[in-house]
Coordinates of C-alpha atoms in Angstrom, one line a residue:
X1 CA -29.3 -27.8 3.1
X2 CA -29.8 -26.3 -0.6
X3 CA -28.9 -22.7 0.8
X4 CA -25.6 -24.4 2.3
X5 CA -24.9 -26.0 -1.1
X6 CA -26.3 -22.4 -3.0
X7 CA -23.5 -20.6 -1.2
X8 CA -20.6 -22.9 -1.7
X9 CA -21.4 -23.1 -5.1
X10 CA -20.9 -19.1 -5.0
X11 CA -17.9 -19.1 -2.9
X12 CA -16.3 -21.5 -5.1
X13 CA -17.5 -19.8 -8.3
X14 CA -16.1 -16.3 -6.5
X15 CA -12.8 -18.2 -5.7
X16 CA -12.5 -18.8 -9.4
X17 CA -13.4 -15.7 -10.6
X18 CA -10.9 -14.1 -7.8
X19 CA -7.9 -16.6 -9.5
X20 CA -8.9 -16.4 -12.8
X21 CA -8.7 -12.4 -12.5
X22 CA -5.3 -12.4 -10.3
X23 CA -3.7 -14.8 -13.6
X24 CA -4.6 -12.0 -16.0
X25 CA -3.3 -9.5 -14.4
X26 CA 0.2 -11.4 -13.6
X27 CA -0.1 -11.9 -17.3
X28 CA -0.4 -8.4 -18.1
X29 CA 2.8 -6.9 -15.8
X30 CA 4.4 -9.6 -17.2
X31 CA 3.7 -8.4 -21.0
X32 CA 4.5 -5.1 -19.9
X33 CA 7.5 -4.9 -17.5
X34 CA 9.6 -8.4 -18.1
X35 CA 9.6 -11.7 -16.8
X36 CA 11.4 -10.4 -13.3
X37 CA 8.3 -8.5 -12.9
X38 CA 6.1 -11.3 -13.3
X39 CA 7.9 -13.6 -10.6
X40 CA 7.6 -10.4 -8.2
X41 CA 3.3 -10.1 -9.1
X42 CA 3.6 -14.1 -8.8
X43 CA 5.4 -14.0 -5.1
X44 CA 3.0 -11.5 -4.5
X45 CA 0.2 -12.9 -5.1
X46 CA 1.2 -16.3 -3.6
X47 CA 1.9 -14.2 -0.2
X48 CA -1.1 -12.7 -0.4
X49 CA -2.8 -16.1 -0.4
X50 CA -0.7 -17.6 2.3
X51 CA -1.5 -14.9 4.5
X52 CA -5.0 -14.6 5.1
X53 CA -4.9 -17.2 8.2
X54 CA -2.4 -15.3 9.8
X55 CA -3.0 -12.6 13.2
X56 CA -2.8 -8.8 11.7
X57 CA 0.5 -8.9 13.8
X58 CA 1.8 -11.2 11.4
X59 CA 0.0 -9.7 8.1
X60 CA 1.9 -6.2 8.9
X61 CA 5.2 -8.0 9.5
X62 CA 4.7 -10.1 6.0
X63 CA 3.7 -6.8 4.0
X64 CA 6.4 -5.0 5.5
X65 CA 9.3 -7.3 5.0
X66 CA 8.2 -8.4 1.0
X67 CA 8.1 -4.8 0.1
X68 CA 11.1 -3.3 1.8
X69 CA 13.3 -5.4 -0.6
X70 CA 12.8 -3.3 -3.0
X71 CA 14.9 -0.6 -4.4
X72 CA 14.3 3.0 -3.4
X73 CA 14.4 5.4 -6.5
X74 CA 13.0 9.1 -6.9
X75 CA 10.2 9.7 -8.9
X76 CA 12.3 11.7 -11.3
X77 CA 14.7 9.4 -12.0
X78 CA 11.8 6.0 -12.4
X79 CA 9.3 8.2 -13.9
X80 CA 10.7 11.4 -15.0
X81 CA 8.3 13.2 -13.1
X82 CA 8.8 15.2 -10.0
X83 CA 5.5 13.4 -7.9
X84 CA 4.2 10.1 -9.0
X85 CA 2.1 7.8 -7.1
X86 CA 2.9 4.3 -8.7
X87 CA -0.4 1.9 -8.6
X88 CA 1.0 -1.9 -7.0
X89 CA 0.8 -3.0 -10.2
X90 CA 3.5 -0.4 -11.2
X91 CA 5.2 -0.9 -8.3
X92 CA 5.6 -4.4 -8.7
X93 CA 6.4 -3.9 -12.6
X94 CA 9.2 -1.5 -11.9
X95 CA 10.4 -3.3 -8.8
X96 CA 11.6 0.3 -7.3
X97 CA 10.2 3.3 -6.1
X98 CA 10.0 6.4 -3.8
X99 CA 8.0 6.4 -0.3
X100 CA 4.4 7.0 -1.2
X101 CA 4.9 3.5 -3.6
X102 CA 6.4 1.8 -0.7
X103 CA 3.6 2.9 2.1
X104 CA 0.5 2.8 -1.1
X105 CA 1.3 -1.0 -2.2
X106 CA 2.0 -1.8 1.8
X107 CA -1.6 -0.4 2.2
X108 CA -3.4 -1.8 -1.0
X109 CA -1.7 -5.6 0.4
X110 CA -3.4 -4.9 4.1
X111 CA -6.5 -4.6 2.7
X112 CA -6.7 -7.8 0.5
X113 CA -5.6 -9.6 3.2
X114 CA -8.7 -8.4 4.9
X115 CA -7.4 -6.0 7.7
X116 CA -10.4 -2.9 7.9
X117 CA -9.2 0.2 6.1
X118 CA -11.0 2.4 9.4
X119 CA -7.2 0.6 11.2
X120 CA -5.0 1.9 8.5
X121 CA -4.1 5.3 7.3
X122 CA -1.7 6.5 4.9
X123 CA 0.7 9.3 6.5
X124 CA 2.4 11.9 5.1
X125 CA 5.5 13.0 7.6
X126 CA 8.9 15.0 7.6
X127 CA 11.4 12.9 8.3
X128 CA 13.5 15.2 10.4
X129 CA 17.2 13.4 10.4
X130 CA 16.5 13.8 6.6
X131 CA 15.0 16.8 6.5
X132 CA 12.6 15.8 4.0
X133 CA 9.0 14.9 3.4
X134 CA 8.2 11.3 3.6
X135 CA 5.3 8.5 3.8
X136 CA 4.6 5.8 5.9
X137 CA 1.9 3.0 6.9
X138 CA 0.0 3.2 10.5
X139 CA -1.8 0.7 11.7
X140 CA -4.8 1.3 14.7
X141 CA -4.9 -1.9 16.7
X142 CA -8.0 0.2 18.5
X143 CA -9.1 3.4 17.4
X144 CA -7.9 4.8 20.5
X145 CA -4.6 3.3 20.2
X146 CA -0.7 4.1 19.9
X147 CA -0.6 3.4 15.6
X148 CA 2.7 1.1 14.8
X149 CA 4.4 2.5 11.5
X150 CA 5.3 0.2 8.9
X151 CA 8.1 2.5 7.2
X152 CA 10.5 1.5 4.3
X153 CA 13.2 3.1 6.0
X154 CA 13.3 1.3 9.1
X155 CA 12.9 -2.6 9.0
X156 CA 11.3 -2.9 11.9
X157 CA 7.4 -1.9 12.9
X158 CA 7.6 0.5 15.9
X159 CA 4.6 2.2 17.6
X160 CA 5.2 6.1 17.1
X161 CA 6.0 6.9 20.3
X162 CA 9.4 5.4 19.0
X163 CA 9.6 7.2 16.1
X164 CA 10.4 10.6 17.2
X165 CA 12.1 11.2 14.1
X166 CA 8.8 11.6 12.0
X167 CA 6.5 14.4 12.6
X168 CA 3.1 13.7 11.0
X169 CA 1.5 16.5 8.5
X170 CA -1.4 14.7 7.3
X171 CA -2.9 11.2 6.9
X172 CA -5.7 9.7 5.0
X173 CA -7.3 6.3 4.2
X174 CA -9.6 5.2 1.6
X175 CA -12.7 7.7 2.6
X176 CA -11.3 10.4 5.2
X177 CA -8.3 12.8 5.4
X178 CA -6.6 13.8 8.8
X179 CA -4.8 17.2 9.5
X180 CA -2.4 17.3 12.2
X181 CA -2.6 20.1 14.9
X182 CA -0.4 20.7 18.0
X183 CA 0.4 18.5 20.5
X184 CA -0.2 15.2 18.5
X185 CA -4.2 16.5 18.0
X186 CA -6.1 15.6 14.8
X187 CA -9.3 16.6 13.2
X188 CA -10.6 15.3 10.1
X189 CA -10.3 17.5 7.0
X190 CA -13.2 16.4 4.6
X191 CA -12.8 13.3 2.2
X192 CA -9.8 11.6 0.5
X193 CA -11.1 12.3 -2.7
X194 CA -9.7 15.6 -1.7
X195 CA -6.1 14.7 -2.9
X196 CA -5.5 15.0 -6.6
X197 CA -2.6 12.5 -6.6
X198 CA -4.7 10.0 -4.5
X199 CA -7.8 9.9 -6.7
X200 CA -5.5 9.5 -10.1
X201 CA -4.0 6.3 -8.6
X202 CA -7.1 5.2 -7.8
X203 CA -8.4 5.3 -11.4
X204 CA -5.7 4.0 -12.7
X205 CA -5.5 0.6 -9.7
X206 CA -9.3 0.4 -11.4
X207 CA -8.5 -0.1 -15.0
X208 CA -5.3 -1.4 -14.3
X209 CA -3.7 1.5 -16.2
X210 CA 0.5 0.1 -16.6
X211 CA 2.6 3.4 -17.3
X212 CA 6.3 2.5 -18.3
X213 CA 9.5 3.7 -15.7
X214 CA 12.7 5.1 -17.2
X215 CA 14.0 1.6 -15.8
X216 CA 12.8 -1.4 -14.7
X217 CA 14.9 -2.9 -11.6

């Protein structure tokens, strides 16, 4: 009975600790980007929270459809850089961005609403009607499984056997890095921490580094 009452006591202390953290930072893009901001980090946050009971089915189709409303913009013209991989955070602040902040914030939500990160990777495509490089979300039901794409330029999440207009380069997740071969084949290319880009998000998602856009939408 007192280690049932020890670990409530901890699970409520963690909840608090959890809420008390997830204020500050709503605080802080608030400060930073504008009060819009802050009811997009407070929407957010509130999803994220509502979500947790739901199936992963229902988790993808939440993510999907909260971040596909915002506005796609390049990275030259938000950031005046030519490659920039906004943090959620940023994302959120800025309320726009190009497809690596789309797919990276659709990512970061999956995992806080508990899906493993060994059934998501991050994967860098052409998107042939476009004829440009692009990133999307795939999720792995099974490890063995067809992945369905969570993409901001499609509403709708297809497996990718329906998305013959993407041809996959690359993918990674939070430890490994794939390299696509022919026919569909993969082999694993060493670690994450392998992509410059990747790792300097990642730093700044840990200190909650805010860099200011060009614009703020």
């Amino acid at each position: 009975m007192k280690k049932i009452i020890f670990l409530l006591i901890c699970y409520l202390l963690a909840a608090n600790v959890f809420a008390a953290s997830s204020t500050q930072k709503i605080e802080k893009i608030t400060q930073f980007y504008g009060e819009r901001a802050g009811k997009r980090a407070t929407a957010w946050r509130a999803l994220i929270k509502n979500s947790q009971h739901l199936t992963e089915r229902q988790k993808l189709n939440a993510t999907n459809t909260f971040f596909n409303q915002f506005f796609f913009i390049s990275d030259q013209k938000l950031w005046g850089k030519e490659d920039y991989w906004a943090t959620p955070y940023e994302f959120i602040g800025a309320g726009a961005g190009d497809c690596e902040d789309f797919s990276i914030a659709k990512y970061k939500m999956l995992l806080k609403l508990g899906i493993d990160d060994n059934k998501l990777r991050l994967v860098y495509v052409k998107a042939l009607k476009l004829n440009q490089f692009h990133m999307v979300v795939a999720y792995y039901p099974k490890p063995s499984a067809i992945p369905l794409i969570l993409d901001n330029l499609k509403g709708d999440i297809l497996p990718a056997t329906q998305r013959n207009d993407l041809l996959p380069i690359y993918s990674f997740n939070g430890s490994k890095l794939w390299l696509m071969k022919q026919k569909g084949q993969e082999q694993i290319a060493g670690k994450a921490s392998r992509l410059s880009l990747w790792n300097d998000l990642r730093s700044r998602s840990q200190k909650i580094k805010l860099n200011q856009p060009l614009n703020i939408y």
